[in-house]
């Protein structure tokens, strides 16, 4: 039975990928992102788990079936959103000059805190879960990404020296995170921000062959990421010879033979939750938001702890997830509402679909939101479904003041960023 369910899940992944590749630009939609993450991150972990004699068949069947439901709901939610054409509100006009000024300010603040983060001692900077100053620095370093997104929209609409300056500064920091730190999330974010800006502003889509190559590289990144960082980031000086010696074939064989930690976590958690039948009914979203945004250094650890809500445990006592592994979004969805938790992914797909529809109609705000939600939407699968909500809170806190500042008043004569509505809905 597990092999049959794996076949169903694999078939759904490939159907969604093929559907996305049939039309240029459709691979910028959330269902394609979701299928790509399942194909490159989830599926390779499963054969080894199925062959694991210590993993019960019922446990695997549950994890596979629920994963199938979650992926399907990503697509269903999206289709419900994009097929319903709501009232097309007039797009808010913005001063291009003010947007570029804001992009410069965001970039400079973000760059400064990226630099401060890099100056931290290794024991603070390189630990698995960041705390203290490292969290504060990365909180503000995220502003560089916002500056990059605004700069890209301005540049693709009307090239200027200031827009180029913002892009080049941001690119330098991204390349450090990609080449030296080997961060897969930043790599995907860098590529998607550029390609989505070109898609929204110019209607330009990268070739399908490039998308397929990107999917293959994402699998390579999963296989090599740990050893790559050990050679380039966790040492005093990058050891490029060690990078060249990474045995991808051996890593692939080990993954197929032993399975992946993340889906192992998900299977064990769902089995325990199913036996206990104790659910958190979504309260864990509150806890993760408090954990992310209430600074213990300012309010005190006791106050922060008092804001947390008691929720049932996710794992059976004695089970220890591998350090650095994640529970996956499927786990927290199951922990909230049992099999009905797949509705979380329907809501995520629906929200992303509504944002995308408005972005394609020319809304500057929604173009920025979709560009900056692409990676968090994928993290809802690999990490936790609240990742996108946490990202939106941060985005709203900093981008709403920027957009209010840049909004073009009717009586102001200024250079206007006029966005192209793009081609018809895809």
Coordinates of C-alpha atoms in Angstrom, one line a residue:
X1 CA 0.0 0.0 0.0
X2 CA 2.7 2.6 0.7
X3 CA 4.2 2.1 -2.7
X4 CA 0.8 2.7 -4.3
X5 CA 0.2 5.9 -2.3
X6 CA 3.7 7.0 -3.3
X7 CA 2.7 6.4 -6.9
X8 CA -0.4 8.6 -6.5
X9 CA 1.6 11.4 -4.8
X10 CA 4.3 11.2 -7.5
X11 CA 1.7 11.3 -10.3
X12 CA 0.0 14.3 -8.7
X13 CA 3.3 16.1 -8.6
X14 CA 4.1 15.4 -12.2
X15 CA 0.6 16.4 -13.4
X16 CA 0.9 19.7 -11.6
X17 CA 4.4 20.3 -12.9
X18 CA 3.4 19.4 -16.5
X19 CA 0.3 21.6 -16.2
X20 CA 2.6 24.5 -15.1
X21 CA 5.0 23.9 -17.9
X22 CA 2.4 23.8 -20.7
X23 CA 2.0 27.6 -20.8
X24 CA 4.8 30.2 -20.4
X25 CA 4.5 32.0 -17.0
X26 CA 2.2 29.4 -15.4
X27 CA 5.3 28.1 -13.6
X28 CA 5.2 31.3 -11.5
X29 CA 2.0 30.2 -9.9
X30 CA 1.8 28.7 -6.4
X31 CA 0.6 25.2 -7.4
X32 CA 3.8 24.8 -9.5
X33 CA 5.9 26.0 -6.5
X34 CA 4.2 23.4 -4.3
X35 CA 4.6 20.6 -6.8
X36 CA 8.3 21.5 -7.3
X37 CA 9.0 21.4 -3.5
X38 CA 7.2 18.1 -3.2
X39 CA 9.2 16.7 -6.1
X40 CA 12.6 18.0 -5.1
X41 CA 12.3 17.8 -1.3
X42 CA 9.5 15.4 -0.2
X43 CA 9.5 12.6 -2.8
X44 CA 13.2 11.6 -2.5
X45 CA 12.8 11.0 1.2
X46 CA 10.0 8.5 0.9
X47 CA 11.5 5.3 -0.7
X48 CA 14.0 4.8 2.1
X49 CA 11.3 5.3 4.7
X50 CA 9.1 2.7 3.0
X51 CA 11.9 0.2 3.0
X52 CA 12.6 0.9 6.7
X53 CA 11.6 -2.2 8.6
X54 CA 11.1 -0.1 11.8
X55 CA 8.5 2.2 10.1
X56 CA 5.0 0.8 10.4
X57 CA 3.0 0.5 7.2
X58 CA 0.0 2.2 8.7
X59 CA 2.2 5.1 9.8
X60 CA 3.6 5.6 6.3
X61 CA 0.2 5.2 4.7
X62 CA -1.2 8.0 6.9
X63 CA 1.7 10.4 6.1
X64 CA 1.6 9.6 2.4
X65 CA -2.2 10.0 2.1
X66 CA -2.3 13.2 4.1
X67 CA 0.6 14.7 2.0
X68 CA -1.4 13.9 -1.1
X69 CA -4.4 15.7 0.3
X70 CA -2.3 18.7 1.3
X71 CA -0.7 19.0 -2.2
X72 CA -4.1 18.6 -3.9
X73 CA -5.6 21.4 -1.7
X74 CA -2.8 23.8 -2.7
X75 CA -4.1 23.4 -6.3
X76 CA -7.8 23.4 -5.4
X77 CA -7.4 26.6 -3.3
X78 CA -5.5 28.3 -6.1
X79 CA -8.1 27.4 -8.8
X80 CA -11.0 28.6 -6.5
X81 CA -9.2 32.0 -6.2
X82 CA -8.1 32.6 -9.8
X83 CA -11.3 31.4 -11.5
X84 CA -13.5 33.8 -9.5
X85 CA -13.0 37.2 -11.1
X86 CA -13.8 39.8 -8.5
X87 CA -14.3 43.5 -8.8
X88 CA -11.2 45.0 -10.3
X89 CA -10.3 47.9 -8.0
X90 CA -8.3 50.8 -9.4
X91 CA -4.6 50.3 -8.8
X92 CA -3.0 52.8 -6.4
X93 CA -0.4 55.0 -8.1
X94 CA 3.0 55.5 -6.6
X95 CA 5.8 58.0 -7.1
X96 CA 8.7 56.2 -8.7
X97 CA 11.1 58.6 -7.1
X98 CA 9.8 58.0 -3.6
X99 CA 9.7 54.3 -4.2
X100 CA 13.4 54.4 -5.1
X101 CA 14.2 56.6 -2.1
X102 CA 12.4 54.0 0.1
X103 CA 14.3 51.2 -1.6
X104 CA 17.6 52.9 -0.9
X105 CA 16.7 53.3 2.8
X106 CA 15.6 49.7 3.2
X107 CA 18.7 48.4 1.4
X108 CA 21.1 50.4 3.5
X109 CA 19.4 49.4 6.8
X110 CA 19.3 45.7 5.7
X111 CA 22.9 45.8 4.5
X112 CA 24.1 47.3 7.8
X113 CA 22.4 44.5 9.8
X114 CA 23.6 41.8 7.5
X115 CA 27.1 43.2 8.1
X116 CA 26.5 43.3 11.9
X117 CA 25.3 39.7 11.8
X118 CA 28.5 38.6 10.0
X119 CA 30.6 40.2 12.8
X120 CA 29.0 38.0 15.5
X121 CA 31.0 35.3 17.1
X122 CA 30.7 31.9 15.5
X123 CA 28.8 30.4 18.5
X124 CA 26.0 33.0 18.0
X125 CA 26.0 33.1 14.2
X126 CA 26.3 29.5 13.3
X127 CA 24.0 27.8 15.8
X128 CA 21.0 25.9 14.5
X129 CA 18.3 28.1 16.1
X130 CA 19.3 31.7 16.3
X131 CA 18.7 33.6 19.5
X132 CA 19.6 37.0 21.1
X133 CA 21.4 39.5 18.9
X134 CA 21.5 37.2 15.9
X135 CA 17.7 37.2 15.8
X136 CA 17.5 41.0 16.1
X137 CA 20.0 41.5 13.4
X138 CA 18.3 39.1 10.9
X139 CA 15.0 40.7 11.7
X140 CA 16.2 44.0 10.3
X141 CA 18.5 42.5 7.6
X142 CA 15.3 41.3 5.9
X143 CA 14.7 44.9 4.9
X144 CA 17.4 44.4 2.2
X145 CA 15.0 41.9 0.5
X146 CA 12.2 44.5 0.5
X147 CA 14.6 47.1 -1.0
X148 CA 15.6 44.6 -3.7
X149 CA 12.0 43.8 -4.7
X150 CA 11.1 47.5 -5.0
X151 CA 14.2 48.2 -6.9
X152 CA 13.5 45.4 -9.4
X153 CA 10.0 46.7 -10.1
X154 CA 11.3 50.2 -10.7
X155 CA 14.1 48.9 -12.8
X156 CA 12.0 46.7 -15.0
X157 CA 9.5 49.5 -15.5
X158 CA 12.0 52.3 -16.2
X159 CA 15.7 51.8 -15.8
X160 CA 17.6 54.4 -13.8
X161 CA 21.0 54.7 -12.1
X162 CA 19.5 54.7 -8.7
X163 CA 17.5 51.5 -9.4
X164 CA 20.7 49.9 -10.7
X165 CA 22.6 51.0 -7.6
X166 CA 20.0 49.4 -5.3
X167 CA 20.1 46.1 -7.4
X168 CA 23.8 45.9 -7.4
X169 CA 24.2 46.4 -3.7
X170 CA 21.5 43.9 -2.9
X171 CA 23.0 41.4 -5.4
X172 CA 26.4 41.6 -3.6
X173 CA 24.8 40.5 -0.3
X174 CA 22.7 37.8 -2.0
X175 CA 25.7 36.3 -3.7
X176 CA 27.5 36.1 -0.4
X177 CA 24.6 34.2 1.1
X178 CA 24.3 32.0 -2.0
X179 CA 28.0 31.2 -2.8
X180 CA 29.6 31.3 0.7
X181 CA 26.7 30.4 3.0
X182 CA 25.1 28.0 0.5
X183 CA 21.6 29.1 1.5
X184 CA 18.9 27.4 -0.7
X185 CA 16.2 29.7 0.4
X186 CA 18.1 32.9 -0.5
X187 CA 19.0 31.3 -3.9
X188 CA 15.4 30.6 -4.7
X189 CA 14.4 34.0 -3.4
X190 CA 17.0 35.9 -5.5
X191 CA 16.0 34.1 -8.7
X192 CA 12.2 34.4 -8.1
X193 CA 12.3 38.1 -7.3
X194 CA 14.1 38.8 -10.6
X195 CA 12.0 36.5 -12.7
X196 CA 8.7 37.6 -11.1
X197 CA 9.5 41.3 -11.6
X198 CA 10.2 40.7 -15.3
X199 CA 6.9 38.7 -15.5
X200 CA 4.7 41.2 -13.8
X201 CA 6.2 44.3 -15.5
X202 CA 7.2 43.0 -19.0
X203 CA 5.3 39.8 -19.4
X204 CA 8.7 38.0 -19.9
X205 CA 8.9 34.4 -18.8
X206 CA 12.1 32.3 -18.7
X207 CA 12.3 29.3 -21.0
X208 CA 10.7 26.1 -19.8
X209 CA 14.0 24.4 -20.2
X210 CA 15.5 26.8 -17.6
X211 CA 12.7 25.9 -15.2
X212 CA 13.4 22.1 -15.5
X213 CA 17.1 22.7 -15.0
X214 CA 16.2 24.7 -11.9
X215 CA 14.2 21.8 -10.5
X216 CA 17.1 19.5 -11.1
X217 CA 19.5 21.9 -9.4
X218 CA 17.1 22.1 -6.4
X219 CA 17.6 18.4 -5.9
X220 CA 21.3 18.8 -6.2
X221 CA 21.1 21.5 -3.6
X222 CA 19.3 19.3 -1.2
X223 CA 21.9 16.6 -1.6
X224 CA 24.9 18.8 -1.2
X225 CA 23.8 21.7 1.1
X226 CA 25.1 20.3 4.4
X227 CA 28.6 19.3 3.1
X228 CA 28.8 22.5 1.0
X229 CA 28.2 24.7 4.1
X230 CA 30.7 22.7 6.1
X231 CA 33.3 23.5 3.5
X232 CA 32.5 27.1 2.8
X233 CA 30.7 28.7 5.8
X234 CA 31.5 26.8 8.9
X235 CA 35.3 27.1 8.5
X236 CA 37.6 30.1 8.8
X237 CA 38.3 30.0 5.1
X238 CA 36.3 28.4 2.3
X239 CA 37.7 25.0 1.3
X240 CA 36.7 24.8 -2.4
X241 CA 38.5 21.5 -2.9
X242 CA 36.2 19.9 -0.4
X243 CA 33.2 21.2 -2.4
X244 CA 34.6 19.5 -5.5
X245 CA 34.8 16.3 -3.6
X246 CA 31.2 16.1 -2.6
X247 CA 29.9 12.8 -3.8
X248 CA 26.3 13.5 -5.0
X249 CA 25.7 10.0 -6.2
X250 CA 26.6 8.6 -2.8
X251 CA 24.4 11.1 -1.0
X252 CA 21.5 10.2 -3.4
X253 CA 22.0 6.5 -2.7
X254 CA 22.0 7.1 1.0
X255 CA 18.9 9.2 0.9
X256 CA 17.0 6.5 -1.1
X257 CA 18.3 3.8 1.2
X258 CA 17.7 5.5 4.6
X259 CA 15.0 8.0 3.9
X260 CA 14.8 11.6 4.9
X261 CA 14.5 13.1 8.4
X262 CA 11.7 15.5 7.6
X263 CA 9.2 13.0 6.3
X264 CA 10.3 10.6 9.1
X265 CA 9.4 13.3 11.6
X266 CA 6.1 13.8 9.9
X267 CA 5.2 10.2 9.8
X268 CA 6.0 9.6 13.5
X269 CA 4.2 12.8 14.6
X270 CA 1.1 12.0 12.7
X271 CA 1.1 8.5 14.1
X272 CA 1.3 9.8 17.7
X273 CA -1.3 12.5 17.1
X274 CA -3.7 10.0 15.5
X275 CA -3.4 7.7 18.5
X276 CA -3.8 10.4 21.1
X277 CA -6.5 12.3 19.2
X278 CA -5.5 15.6 21.0
X279 CA -5.3 18.5 18.6
X280 CA -4.1 22.1 19.0
X281 CA -6.9 23.6 16.7
X282 CA -4.5 26.1 15.3
X283 CA -3.3 27.5 18.6
X284 CA 0.3 26.6 17.6
X285 CA 0.1 29.4 15.1
X286 CA -0.2 31.9 18.0
X287 CA 2.7 30.3 19.8
X288 CA 5.0 30.5 16.7
X289 CA 4.1 34.1 16.2
X290 CA 4.9 35.0 19.8
X291 CA 8.2 33.1 19.5
X292 CA 9.1 35.0 16.3
X293 CA 8.0 38.5 17.3
X294 CA 8.1 38.9 21.1
X295 CA 11.7 39.7 22.1
X296 CA 12.6 38.0 25.4
X297 CA 15.6 40.4 25.8
X298 CA 13.1 43.4 26.1
X299 CA 10.0 42.0 27.7
X300 CA 11.7 39.2 29.7
X301 CA 11.5 35.4 29.2
X302 CA 8.8 35.0 31.9
X303 CA 6.4 37.4 30.1
X304 CA 7.1 35.8 26.7
X305 CA 6.5 32.3 28.2
X306 CA 3.2 33.5 29.8
X307 CA 2.0 34.5 26.3
X308 CA 2.4 31.0 25.1
X309 CA -0.6 28.7 25.0
X310 CA -0.3 25.1 26.2
X311 CA -0.8 22.7 23.3
X312 CA -0.6 18.9 23.0
X313 CA 2.9 17.5 22.3
X314 CA 3.7 16.7 18.6
X315 CA 6.0 13.8 19.2
X316 CA 5.8 10.8 21.5
X317 CA 8.1 11.0 24.6
X318 CA 11.5 9.8 23.7
X319 CA 11.4 10.7 20.0
X320 CA 14.1 13.2 19.2
X321 CA 14.0 14.8 15.7
X322 CA 17.4 15.0 14.0
X323 CA 19.1 18.3 14.8
X324 CA 18.5 20.7 11.9
X325 CA 15.5 18.8 10.5
X326 CA 12.0 20.3 10.3
X327 CA 8.6 18.9 11.1
X328 CA 7.0 19.9 7.7
X329 CA 3.8 21.9 7.3
X330 CA 1.9 18.6 6.9
X331 CA 2.6 17.8 10.5
X332 CA 1.3 21.0 12.0
X333 CA -1.8 20.8 9.7
X334 CA -2.5 17.3 11.0
X335 CA -1.8 18.4 14.6
X336 CA -4.4 21.1 14.3
X337 CA -7.4 19.4 12.7
X338 CA -6.5 15.7 12.0
X339 CA -7.2 15.0 8.3
X340 CA -9.3 18.2 8.0
X341 CA -6.0 20.1 8.5
X342 CA -5.4 19.9 4.8
X343 CA -7.8 22.9 4.6
X344 CA -4.8 25.0 5.8
X345 CA -3.2 24.4 2.4
X346 CA -6.5 25.2 0.6
X347 CA -6.5 28.6 2.4
X348 CA -2.8 29.2 1.5
X349 CA -3.5 28.3 -2.1
X350 CA -6.6 30.5 -2.2
X351 CA -4.7 33.5 -0.6
X352 CA -1.8 33.2 -3.0
X353 CA -4.3 32.9 -5.9
X354 CA -6.1 36.1 -5.0
X355 CA -2.8 38.0 -4.6
X356 CA -1.5 36.7 -7.9
X357 CA -4.7 37.7 -9.7
X358 CA -4.5 41.3 -8.4
X359 CA -0.8 41.4 -9.3
X360 CA -1.5 40.4 -12.9
X361 CA -4.1 43.1 -13.1
X362 CA -1.4 45.6 -12.4
X363 CA -1.5 46.2 -8.6
X364 CA 1.9 47.3 -7.4
X365 CA 1.2 46.3 -3.9
X366 CA 0.1 42.8 -4.8
X367 CA 3.1 42.4 -7.1
X368 CA 5.4 43.1 -4.2
X369 CA 3.4 40.9 -1.8
X370 CA 3.4 37.9 -4.2
X371 CA 7.1 38.4 -5.0
X372 CA 7.9 38.4 -1.3
X373 CA 5.5 35.5 -0.5
X374 CA 6.9 33.1 -3.0
X375 CA 9.6 31.5 -0.7
X376 CA 7.5 31.7 2.5
X377 CA 4.7 29.9 0.6
X378 CA 7.1 27.0 -0.1
X379 CA 8.3 27.0 3.5
X380 CA 4.7 26.2 4.5
X381 CA 5.4 22.7 3.1
X382 CA 9.0 22.1 4.2
X383 CA 8.8 23.8 7.6
X384 CA 5.5 25.1 9.2
X385 CA 2.3 26.5 7.7
X386 CA 2.6 29.7 9.8
X387 CA 5.7 30.7 7.9
X388 CA 3.7 32.7 5.5
X389 CA 1.7 34.5 8.2
X390 CA 4.9 35.4 10.0
X391 CA 6.3 36.7 6.7
X392 CA 3.2 38.8 6.1
X393 CA 3.3 40.4 9.6
X394 CA 6.9 41.5 9.0
X395 CA 6.1 42.7 5.5
X396 CA 3.1 44.7 6.7
X397 CA 5.1 46.3 9.6
X398 CA 7.7 47.8 7.2
X399 CA 6.1 48.0 3.8
X400 CA 2.8 49.7 4.8
X401 CA 4.7 52.9 5.9
X402 CA 6.8 52.8 2.8
X403 CA 3.8 52.5 0.5
X404 CA 1.9 55.3 2.3
X405 CA 5.0 57.5 1.9
X406 CA 5.3 56.6 -1.8
X407 CA 1.6 56.9 -2.7
X408 CA 1.0 59.5 -5.4
X409 CA -1.5 62.2 -4.4
X410 CA -3.7 63.6 -7.1
X411 CA -2.3 67.0 -6.8
X412 CA 1.4 66.0 -6.9
X413 CA 3.2 66.2 -10.2
X414 CA 5.8 63.4 -10.1
X415 CA 7.2 60.6 -12.1
X416 CA 4.6 57.8 -11.8
X417 CA 5.3 54.1 -11.7
X418 CA 2.7 52.9 -14.2
X419 CA 2.6 49.1 -14.0
X420 CA 1.6 47.0 -17.0
X421 CA -1.4 44.8 -16.3
X422 CA 0.3 42.0 -18.2
X423 CA -1.4 39.4 -20.3
X424 CA -4.6 37.7 -19.6
X425 CA -5.0 35.6 -16.4
X426 CA -3.1 32.3 -16.7

